[in-house]
Coordinates of C-alpha atoms and ligand atoms in Angstrom, one line a residue:
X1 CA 16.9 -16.6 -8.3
X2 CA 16.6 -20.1 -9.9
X3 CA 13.4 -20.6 -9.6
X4 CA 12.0 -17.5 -10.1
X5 CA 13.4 -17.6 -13.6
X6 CA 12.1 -20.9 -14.5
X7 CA 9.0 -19.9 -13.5
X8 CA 9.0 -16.4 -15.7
X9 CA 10.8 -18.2 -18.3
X10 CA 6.9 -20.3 -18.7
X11 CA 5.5 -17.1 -18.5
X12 CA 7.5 -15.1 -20.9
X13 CA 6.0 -16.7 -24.6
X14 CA 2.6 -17.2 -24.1
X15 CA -0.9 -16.3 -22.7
X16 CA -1.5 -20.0 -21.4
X17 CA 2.0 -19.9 -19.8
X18 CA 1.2 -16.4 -17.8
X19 CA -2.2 -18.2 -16.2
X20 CA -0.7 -21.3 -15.5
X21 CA 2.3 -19.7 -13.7
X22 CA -0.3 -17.3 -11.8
X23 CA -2.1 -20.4 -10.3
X24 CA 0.8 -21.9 -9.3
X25 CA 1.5 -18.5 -7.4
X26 CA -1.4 -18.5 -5.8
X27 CA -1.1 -22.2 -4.7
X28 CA 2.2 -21.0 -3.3
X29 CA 0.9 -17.8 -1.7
X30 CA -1.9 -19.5 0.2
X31 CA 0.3 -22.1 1.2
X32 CA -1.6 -24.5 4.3
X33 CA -3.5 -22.6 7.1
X34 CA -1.8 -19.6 7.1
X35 CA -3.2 -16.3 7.0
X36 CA -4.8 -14.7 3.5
X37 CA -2.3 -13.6 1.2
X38 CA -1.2 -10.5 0.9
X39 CA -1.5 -8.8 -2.1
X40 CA 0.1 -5.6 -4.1
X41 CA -2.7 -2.9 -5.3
X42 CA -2.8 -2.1 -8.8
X43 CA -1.0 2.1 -9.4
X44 CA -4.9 3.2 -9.6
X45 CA -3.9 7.1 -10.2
X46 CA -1.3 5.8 -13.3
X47 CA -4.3 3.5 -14.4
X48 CA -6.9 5.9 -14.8
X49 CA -4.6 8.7 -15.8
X50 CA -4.2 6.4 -18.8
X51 CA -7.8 5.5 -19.2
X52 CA -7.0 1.9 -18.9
X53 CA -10.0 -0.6 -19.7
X54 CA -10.5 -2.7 -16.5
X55 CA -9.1 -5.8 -18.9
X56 CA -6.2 -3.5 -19.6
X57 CA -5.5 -3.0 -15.7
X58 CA -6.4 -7.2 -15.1
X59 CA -3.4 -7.7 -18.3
X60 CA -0.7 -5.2 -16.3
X61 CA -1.5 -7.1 -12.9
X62 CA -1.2 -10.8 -14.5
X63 CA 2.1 -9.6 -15.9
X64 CA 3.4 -7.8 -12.4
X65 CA 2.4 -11.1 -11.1
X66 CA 4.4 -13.0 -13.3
X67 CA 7.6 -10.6 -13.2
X68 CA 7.2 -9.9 -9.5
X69 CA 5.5 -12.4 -7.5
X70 CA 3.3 -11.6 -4.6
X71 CA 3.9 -10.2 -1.3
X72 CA 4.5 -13.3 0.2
X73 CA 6.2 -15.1 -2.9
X74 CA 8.5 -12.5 -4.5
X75 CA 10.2 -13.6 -7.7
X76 CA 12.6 -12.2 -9.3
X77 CA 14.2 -12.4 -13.0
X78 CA 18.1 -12.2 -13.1
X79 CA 17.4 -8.6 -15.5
X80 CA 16.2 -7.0 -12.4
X81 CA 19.5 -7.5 -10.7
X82 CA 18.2 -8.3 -7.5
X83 CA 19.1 -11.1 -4.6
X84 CA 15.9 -13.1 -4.2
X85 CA 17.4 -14.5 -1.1
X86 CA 17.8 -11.1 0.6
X87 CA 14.6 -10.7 -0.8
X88 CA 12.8 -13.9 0.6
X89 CA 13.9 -12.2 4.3
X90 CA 12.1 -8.9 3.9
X91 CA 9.1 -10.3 2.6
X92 CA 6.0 -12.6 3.8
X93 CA 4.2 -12.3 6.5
X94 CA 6.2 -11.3 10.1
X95 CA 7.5 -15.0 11.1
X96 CA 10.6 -16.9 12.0
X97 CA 12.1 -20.2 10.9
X98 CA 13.2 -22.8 13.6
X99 CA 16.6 -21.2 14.0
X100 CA 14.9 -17.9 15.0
X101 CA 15.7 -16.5 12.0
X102 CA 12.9 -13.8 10.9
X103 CA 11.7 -12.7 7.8
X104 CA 8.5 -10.5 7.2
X105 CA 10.8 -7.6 8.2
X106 CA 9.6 -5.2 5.8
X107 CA 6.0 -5.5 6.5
X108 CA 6.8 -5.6 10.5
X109 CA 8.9 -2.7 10.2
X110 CA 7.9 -0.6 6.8
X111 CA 4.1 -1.6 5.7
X112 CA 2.7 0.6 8.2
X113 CA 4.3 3.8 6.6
X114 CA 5.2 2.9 3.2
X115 CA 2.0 0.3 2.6
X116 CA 2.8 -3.4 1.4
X117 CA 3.0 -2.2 -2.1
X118 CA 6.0 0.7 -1.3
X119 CA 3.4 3.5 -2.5
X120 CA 3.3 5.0 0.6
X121 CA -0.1 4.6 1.8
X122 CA 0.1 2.1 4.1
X123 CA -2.7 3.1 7.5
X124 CA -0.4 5.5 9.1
X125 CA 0.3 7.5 5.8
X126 CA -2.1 10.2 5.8
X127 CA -1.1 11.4 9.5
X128 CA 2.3 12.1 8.7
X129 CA 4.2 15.1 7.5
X130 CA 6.2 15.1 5.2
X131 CA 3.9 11.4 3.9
X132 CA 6.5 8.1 3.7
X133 CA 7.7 7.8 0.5
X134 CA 6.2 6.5 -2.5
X135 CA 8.9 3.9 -4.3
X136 CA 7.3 3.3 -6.9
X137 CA 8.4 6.3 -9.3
X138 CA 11.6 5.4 -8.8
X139 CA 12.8 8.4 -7.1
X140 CA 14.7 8.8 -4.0
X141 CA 16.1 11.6 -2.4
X142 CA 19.1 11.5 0.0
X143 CA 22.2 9.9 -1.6
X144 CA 25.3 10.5 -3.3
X145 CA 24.4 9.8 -6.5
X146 CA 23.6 12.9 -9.6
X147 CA 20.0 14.2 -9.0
X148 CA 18.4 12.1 -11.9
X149 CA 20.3 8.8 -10.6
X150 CA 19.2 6.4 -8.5
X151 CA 20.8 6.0 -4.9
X152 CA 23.3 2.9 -4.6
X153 CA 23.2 0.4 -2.0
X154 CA 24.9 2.0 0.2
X155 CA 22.6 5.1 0.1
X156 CA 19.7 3.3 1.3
X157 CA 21.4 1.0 3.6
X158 CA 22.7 4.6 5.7
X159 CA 19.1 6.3 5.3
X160 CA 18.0 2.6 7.1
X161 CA 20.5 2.8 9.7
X162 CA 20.4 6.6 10.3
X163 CA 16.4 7.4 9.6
X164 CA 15.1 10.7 8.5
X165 CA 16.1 12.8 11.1
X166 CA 13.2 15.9 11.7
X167 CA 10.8 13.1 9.8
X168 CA 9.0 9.9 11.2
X169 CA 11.4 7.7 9.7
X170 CA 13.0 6.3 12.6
X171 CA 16.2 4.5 12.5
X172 CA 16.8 1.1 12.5
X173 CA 20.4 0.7 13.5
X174 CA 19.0 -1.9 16.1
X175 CA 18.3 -4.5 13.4
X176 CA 21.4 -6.0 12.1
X177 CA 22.9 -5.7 8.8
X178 CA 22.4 -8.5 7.4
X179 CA 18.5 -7.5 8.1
X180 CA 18.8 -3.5 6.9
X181 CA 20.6 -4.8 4.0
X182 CA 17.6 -7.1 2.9
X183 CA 15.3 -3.9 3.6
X184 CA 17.4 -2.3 1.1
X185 CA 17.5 -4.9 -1.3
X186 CA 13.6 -4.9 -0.9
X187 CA 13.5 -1.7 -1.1
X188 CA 15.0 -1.6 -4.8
X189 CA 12.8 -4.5 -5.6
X190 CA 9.4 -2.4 -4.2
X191 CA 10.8 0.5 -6.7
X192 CA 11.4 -1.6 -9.9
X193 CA 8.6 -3.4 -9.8
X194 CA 7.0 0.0 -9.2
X195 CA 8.4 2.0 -12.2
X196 CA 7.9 -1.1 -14.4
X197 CA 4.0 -1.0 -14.1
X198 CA 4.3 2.4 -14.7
X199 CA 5.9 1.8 -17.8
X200 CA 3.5 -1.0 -18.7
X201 CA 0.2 1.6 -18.0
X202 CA 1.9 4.0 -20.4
X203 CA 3.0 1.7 -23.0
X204 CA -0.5 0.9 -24.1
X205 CA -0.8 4.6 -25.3
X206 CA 2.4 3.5 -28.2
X207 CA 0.5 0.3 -29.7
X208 CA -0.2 -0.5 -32.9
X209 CA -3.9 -0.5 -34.0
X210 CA -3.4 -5.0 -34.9
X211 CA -2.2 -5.3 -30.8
X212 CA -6.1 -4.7 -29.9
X213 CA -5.5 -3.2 -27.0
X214 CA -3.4 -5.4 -25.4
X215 CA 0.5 -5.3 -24.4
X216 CA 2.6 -8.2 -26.2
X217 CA 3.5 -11.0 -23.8
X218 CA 6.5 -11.6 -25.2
X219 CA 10.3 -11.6 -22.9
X220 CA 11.5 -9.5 -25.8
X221 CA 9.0 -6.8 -24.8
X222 CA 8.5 -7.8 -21.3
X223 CA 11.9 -8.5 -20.2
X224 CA 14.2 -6.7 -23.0
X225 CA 11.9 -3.4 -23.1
X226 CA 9.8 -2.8 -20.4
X227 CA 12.3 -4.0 -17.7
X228 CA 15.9 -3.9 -18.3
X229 CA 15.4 -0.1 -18.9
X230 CA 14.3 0.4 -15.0
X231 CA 16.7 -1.9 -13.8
X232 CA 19.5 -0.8 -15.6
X233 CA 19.5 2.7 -14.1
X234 CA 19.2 1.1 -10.3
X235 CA 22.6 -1.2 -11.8
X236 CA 24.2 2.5 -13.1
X237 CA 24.1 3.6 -9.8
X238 CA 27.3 2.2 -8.6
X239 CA 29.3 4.4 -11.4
X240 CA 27.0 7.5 -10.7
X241 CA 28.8 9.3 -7.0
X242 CA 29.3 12.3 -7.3
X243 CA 33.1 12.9 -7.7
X244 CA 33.6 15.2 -4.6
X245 CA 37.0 17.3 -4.8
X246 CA 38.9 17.9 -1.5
X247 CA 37.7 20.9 1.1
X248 CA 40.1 24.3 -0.4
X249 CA 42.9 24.3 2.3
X250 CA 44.6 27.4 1.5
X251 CA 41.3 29.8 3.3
X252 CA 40.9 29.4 7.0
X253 CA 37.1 28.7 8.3
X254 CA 35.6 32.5 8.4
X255 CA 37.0 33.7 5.2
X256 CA 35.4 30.5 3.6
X257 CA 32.1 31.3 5.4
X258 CA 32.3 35.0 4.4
X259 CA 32.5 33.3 0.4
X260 CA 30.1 30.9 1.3
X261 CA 27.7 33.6 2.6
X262 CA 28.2 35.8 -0.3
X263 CA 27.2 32.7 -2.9
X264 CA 24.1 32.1 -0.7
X265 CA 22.6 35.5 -1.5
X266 CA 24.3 35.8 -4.4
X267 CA 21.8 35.7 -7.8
X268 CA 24.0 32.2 -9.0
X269 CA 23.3 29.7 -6.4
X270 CA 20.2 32.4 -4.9
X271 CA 19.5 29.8 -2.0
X272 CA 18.0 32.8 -0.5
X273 CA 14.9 32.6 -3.1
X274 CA 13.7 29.7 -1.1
X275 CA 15.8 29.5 2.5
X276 CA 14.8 33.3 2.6
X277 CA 17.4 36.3 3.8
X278 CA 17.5 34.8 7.2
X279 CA 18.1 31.0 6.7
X280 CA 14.6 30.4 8.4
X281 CA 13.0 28.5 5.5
X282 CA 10.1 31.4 4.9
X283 CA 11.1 32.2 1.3
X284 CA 9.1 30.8 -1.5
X285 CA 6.9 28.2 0.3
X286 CA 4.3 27.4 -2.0
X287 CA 5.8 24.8 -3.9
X288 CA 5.0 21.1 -4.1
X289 CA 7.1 17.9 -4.0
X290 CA 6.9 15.5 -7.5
X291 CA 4.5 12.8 -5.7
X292 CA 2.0 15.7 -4.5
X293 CA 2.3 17.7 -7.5
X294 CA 1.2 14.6 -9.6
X295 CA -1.8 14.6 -7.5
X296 CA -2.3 18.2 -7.9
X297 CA -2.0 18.8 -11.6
X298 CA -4.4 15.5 -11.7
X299 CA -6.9 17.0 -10.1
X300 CA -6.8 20.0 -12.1
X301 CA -7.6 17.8 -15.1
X302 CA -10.3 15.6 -13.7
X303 CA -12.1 19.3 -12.8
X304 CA -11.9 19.9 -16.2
X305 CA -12.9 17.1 -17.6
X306 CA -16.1 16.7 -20.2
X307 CA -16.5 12.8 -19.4
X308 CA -19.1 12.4 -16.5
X309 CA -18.5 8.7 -16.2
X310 CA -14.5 8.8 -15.9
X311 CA -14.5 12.0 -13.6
X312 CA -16.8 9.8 -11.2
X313 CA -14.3 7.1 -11.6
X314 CA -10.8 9.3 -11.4
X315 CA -12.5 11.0 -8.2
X316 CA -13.4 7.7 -6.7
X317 CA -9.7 7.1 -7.5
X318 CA -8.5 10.4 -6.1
X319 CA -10.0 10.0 -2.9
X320 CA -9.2 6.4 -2.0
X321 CA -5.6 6.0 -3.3
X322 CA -4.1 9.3 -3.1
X323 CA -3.5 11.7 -0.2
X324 CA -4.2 15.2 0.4
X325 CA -1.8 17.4 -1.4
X326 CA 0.4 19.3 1.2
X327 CA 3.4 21.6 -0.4
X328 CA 7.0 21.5 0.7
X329 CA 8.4 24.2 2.9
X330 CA 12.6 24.7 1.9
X331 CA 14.5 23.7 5.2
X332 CA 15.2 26.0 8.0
X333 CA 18.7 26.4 8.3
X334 CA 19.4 27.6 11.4
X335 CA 18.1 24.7 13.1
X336 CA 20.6 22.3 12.1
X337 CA 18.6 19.3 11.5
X338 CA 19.5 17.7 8.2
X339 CA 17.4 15.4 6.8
X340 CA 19.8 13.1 4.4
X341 CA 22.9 13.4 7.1
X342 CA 24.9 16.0 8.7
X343 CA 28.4 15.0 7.8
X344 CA 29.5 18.0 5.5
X345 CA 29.8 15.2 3.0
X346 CA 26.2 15.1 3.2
X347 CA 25.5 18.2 2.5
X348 CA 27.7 18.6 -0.5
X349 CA 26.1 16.6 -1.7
X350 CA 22.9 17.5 -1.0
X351 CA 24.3 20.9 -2.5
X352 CA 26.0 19.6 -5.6
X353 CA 22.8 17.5 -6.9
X354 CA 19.4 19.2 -5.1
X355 CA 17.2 17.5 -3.9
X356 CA 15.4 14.8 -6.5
X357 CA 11.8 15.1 -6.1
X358 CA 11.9 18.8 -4.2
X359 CA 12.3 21.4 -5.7
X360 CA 15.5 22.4 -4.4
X361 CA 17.6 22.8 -7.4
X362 CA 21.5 21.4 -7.9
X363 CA 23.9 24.2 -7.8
X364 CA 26.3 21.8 -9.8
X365 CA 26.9 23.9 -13.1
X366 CA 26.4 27.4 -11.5
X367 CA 28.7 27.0 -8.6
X368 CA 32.5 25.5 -9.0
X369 CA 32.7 22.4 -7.2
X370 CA 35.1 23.6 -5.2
X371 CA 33.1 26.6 -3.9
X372 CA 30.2 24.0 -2.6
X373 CA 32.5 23.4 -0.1
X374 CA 32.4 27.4 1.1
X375 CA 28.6 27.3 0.9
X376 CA 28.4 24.4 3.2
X377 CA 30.9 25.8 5.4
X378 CA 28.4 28.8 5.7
X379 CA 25.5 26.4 6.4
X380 CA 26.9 24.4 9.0
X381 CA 27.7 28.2 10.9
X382 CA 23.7 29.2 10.6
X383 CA 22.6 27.6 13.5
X384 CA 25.2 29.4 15.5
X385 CA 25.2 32.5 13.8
X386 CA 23.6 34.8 17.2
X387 CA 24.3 37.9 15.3
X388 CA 21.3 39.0 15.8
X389 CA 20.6 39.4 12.1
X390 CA 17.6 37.7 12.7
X391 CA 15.4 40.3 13.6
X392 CA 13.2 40.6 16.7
X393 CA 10.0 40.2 14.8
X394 CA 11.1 37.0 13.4
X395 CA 10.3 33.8 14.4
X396 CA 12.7 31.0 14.9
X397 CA 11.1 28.2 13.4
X398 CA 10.3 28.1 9.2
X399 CA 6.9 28.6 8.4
X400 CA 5.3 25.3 6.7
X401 CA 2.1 23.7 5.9
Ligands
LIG1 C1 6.7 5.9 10.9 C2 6.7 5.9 9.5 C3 7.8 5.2 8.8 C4 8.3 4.0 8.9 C5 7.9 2.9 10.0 C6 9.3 3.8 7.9 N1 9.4 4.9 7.1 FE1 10.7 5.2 5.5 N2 10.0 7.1 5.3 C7 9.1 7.7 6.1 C8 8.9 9.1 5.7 C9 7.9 10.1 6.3 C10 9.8 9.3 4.6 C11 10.0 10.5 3.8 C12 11.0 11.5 4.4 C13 11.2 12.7 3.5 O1 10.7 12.7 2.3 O2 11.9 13.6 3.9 C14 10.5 8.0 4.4 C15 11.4 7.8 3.4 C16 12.0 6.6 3.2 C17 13.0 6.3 2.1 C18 13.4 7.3 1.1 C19 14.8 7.9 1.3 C20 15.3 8.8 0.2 O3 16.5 9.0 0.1 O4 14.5 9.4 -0.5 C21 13.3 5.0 2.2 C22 14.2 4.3 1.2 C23 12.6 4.4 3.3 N3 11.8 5.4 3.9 C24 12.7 3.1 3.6 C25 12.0 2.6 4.8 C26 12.2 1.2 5.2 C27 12.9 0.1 4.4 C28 11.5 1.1 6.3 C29 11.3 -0.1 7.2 C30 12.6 -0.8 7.6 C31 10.9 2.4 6.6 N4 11.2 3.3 5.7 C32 10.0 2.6 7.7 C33 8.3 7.1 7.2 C34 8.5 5.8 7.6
LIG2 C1 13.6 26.5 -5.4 C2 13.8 26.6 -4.0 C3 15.1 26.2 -3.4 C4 16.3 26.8 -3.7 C5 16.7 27.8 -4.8 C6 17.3 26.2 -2.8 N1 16.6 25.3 -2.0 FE1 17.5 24.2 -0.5 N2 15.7 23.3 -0.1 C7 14.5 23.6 -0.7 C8 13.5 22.7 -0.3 C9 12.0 22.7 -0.7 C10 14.1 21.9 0.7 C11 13.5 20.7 1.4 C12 13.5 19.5 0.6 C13 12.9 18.3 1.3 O1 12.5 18.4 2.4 O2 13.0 17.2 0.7 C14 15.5 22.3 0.7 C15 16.5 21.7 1.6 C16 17.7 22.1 1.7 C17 18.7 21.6 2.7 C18 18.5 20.5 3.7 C19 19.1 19.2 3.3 C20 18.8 18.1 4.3 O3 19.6 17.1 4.3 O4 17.9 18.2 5.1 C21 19.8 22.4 2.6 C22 21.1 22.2 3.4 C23 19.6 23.3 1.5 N3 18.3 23.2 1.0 C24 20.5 24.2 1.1 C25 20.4 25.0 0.0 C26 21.4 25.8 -0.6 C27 22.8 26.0 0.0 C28 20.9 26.4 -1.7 C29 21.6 27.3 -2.7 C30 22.8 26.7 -3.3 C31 19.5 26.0 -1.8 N4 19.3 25.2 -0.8 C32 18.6 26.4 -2.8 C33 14.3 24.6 -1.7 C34 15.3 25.3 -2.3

């Protein structure tokens, strides 16, 4: 922590101070005789989206460098909030010390999937359905937090140890703690650092015409702006659960699934829109998730777009930093599989808040919190439910993409 402030701290008030600071970096980074550096890719969708000049793009990376550090070197100010010692083991190249200890862990375990940068495009990316998970917008999805909030600790230290079950996430309840808990930590610091170059790309659209261009290097701006207002959200997380009241214990199992059965088709909660009359999945399908659609909509405008020169560019973009939009089929429920937990915690809360990011909705403000706890009574019954309600002409498995 210490000497990653020092080191922003030279940074933060001047030009001369950024460059200086970024040589030292790289000294650092090379290090003796080890292998190149790695390096994090510039957000090249967010950079042309905006139009950025290529010295506008070269300003946000010198000051990502300077906030962040590298791959190898992470820093990190004491406004992000985040351990740089936990940090330190996830990153860098896959080695270990001369106790055995290892670090590297997230780029042994996660750059694959998730690429060094967290934006999800690391080499085994495009052959995966549903894709790993971009970090970088700052939006997660299984956790016990209000849809807009970000997961706590904890959330992302049980999606480690458990894995995305009916995904290629795997688990990694084999490392130990003290190991998924850096993962986590570096997981968080992936996703500020992330959402704060977002913020920087889009901040040169507010500046005054005497800024020229170019984003104020100040730690007031920097640091007080840009920053704190990712990180605090990631600190608000803590004070964000979802206040869960007890399961009704006055109606016995099947009453509560009858209730819970009648709010699933019922035109409040209308889960049936999208998990369809029979629980298989196949209602409306054709929807995309927030990271495709972003993609999608993009495209759209590039199409459109009068400018030869920065169509050529934003399709260059388009097909070398973003992958094929795919939509997002709702869940079928009646095979059981849930992807952020099956503890009937899980899916109240899964219920309460949606699903960030998907556009399964929160039922939070149209059903009583209390009757959540009937609906996932009824959903944990689907995949037993042999009625045979189902239909001979249907099949058992959702259709998807
Ligand atoms: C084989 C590919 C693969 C590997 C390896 C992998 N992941 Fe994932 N990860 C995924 C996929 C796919 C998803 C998206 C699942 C979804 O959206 O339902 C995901 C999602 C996530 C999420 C988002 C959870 C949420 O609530 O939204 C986190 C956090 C995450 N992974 C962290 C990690 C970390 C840390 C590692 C390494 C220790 C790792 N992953 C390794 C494929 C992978
Ligand atoms: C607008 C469409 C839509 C509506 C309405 C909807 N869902 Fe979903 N639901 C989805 C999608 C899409 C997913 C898959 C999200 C993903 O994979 O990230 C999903 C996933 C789920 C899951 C799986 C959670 C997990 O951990 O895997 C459950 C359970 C669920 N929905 C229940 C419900 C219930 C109950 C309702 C009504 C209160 C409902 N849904 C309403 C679209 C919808």
């Amino acid at each position: 922590m210490r000497s990653g402030t020092s080191r922003f701290r030279l940074s933060a008030f001047g030009g001369s101070g950024m460059l200086a600071v970024c040589g030292l970096l790289l000294v650092a980074a090379t290090g003796c005789g080890r292998t190149s550096p790695a390096s994090f890719r510039l957000n090249m969708v967010e950079a042309t989206k905006q139009r950025l000049t290529s010295a506008q793009e070269q300003q946000v990376a010198t000051i990502l460098l300077a906030m962040f550090g590298t791959p190898d070197e992470p820093v990190c100010i004491p406004e992000a909030g985040l351990d740089e010692a936990k940090l330190r083991l996830a990153a860098g190249p896959v080695r270990s010390d001369i106790a055995g200890r290892k670090n590297g862990l997230y780029r042994e375990h996660c750059g694959h999937c998730h690429g060094v940068t967290g934006d999800g495009l690391g080499p085994t990316a495009a052959f995966l359905n549903p894709y790993p998970r971009d970090y970088r917008p700052g939006v997660f999805k299984f956790k016990s937090t209000e849809r807009a909030d970000k997961p706590t600790h904890d959330d992302l230290v049980r999606i480690l140890h458990n894995g995305i079950v009916g995904t290629s996430m795997p688990s990694f309840a084999l490392l130990s703690d003290l190991e998924i808990d850096a993962l986590a930590e570096y997981v968080k610091y992936l996703s500020i650092r992330g959402e704060t170059e977002i913020e920087l790309m889009r901040a040169f659209f507010e500046l005054d015409e005497e800024d020229v261009g170019k984003l104020p290097e100040t730690r007031e701006f920097l640091v007080g702006e840009m920053l704190t207002s990712v990180a605090e959200k990631w600190q608000a997380a803590a004070d964000a659960v979802i206040a869960v009241p007890e399961m009704p214990g006055d109606i016995d199992l099947v009453a509560s699934i009858a209730k819970g059965k009648e709010l699933f088709y019922g035109d409040k909660a209308n889960c049936v829109k999208c998990h369809g009359v029979t629980g298989l999945g196949d209602g409306q399908a054709n929807d995309y998730d927030d990271w495709n659609k972003v993609i999608v909509q993009w495209s759209q405008e590039v199409a459109g777009d009068q400018d030869a020169a920065w169509v050529a560019r934003a399709s260059h973009v388009l097909a070398g930093d973003a992958l094929r939009p795919r939509t997002i089929p709702p869940r079928n429920l009646r095979q059981g599989l849930y992807r952020g937990g099956r503890r009937p915690l899980d899916l109240y809360y899964r219920i309460h808040a949606g699903i960030n990011g998907a556009p399964m909705p929160a039922a939070a403000g149209t059903v009583a919190p209390e009757d959540i706890w009937h609906i996932v009574n009824y959903i944990r019954s689907l995949p037993y439910d042999l009625d045979g309600e189902l239909g001979a002409d249907r099949p058992m498995i959702a259709k998807g993409d």
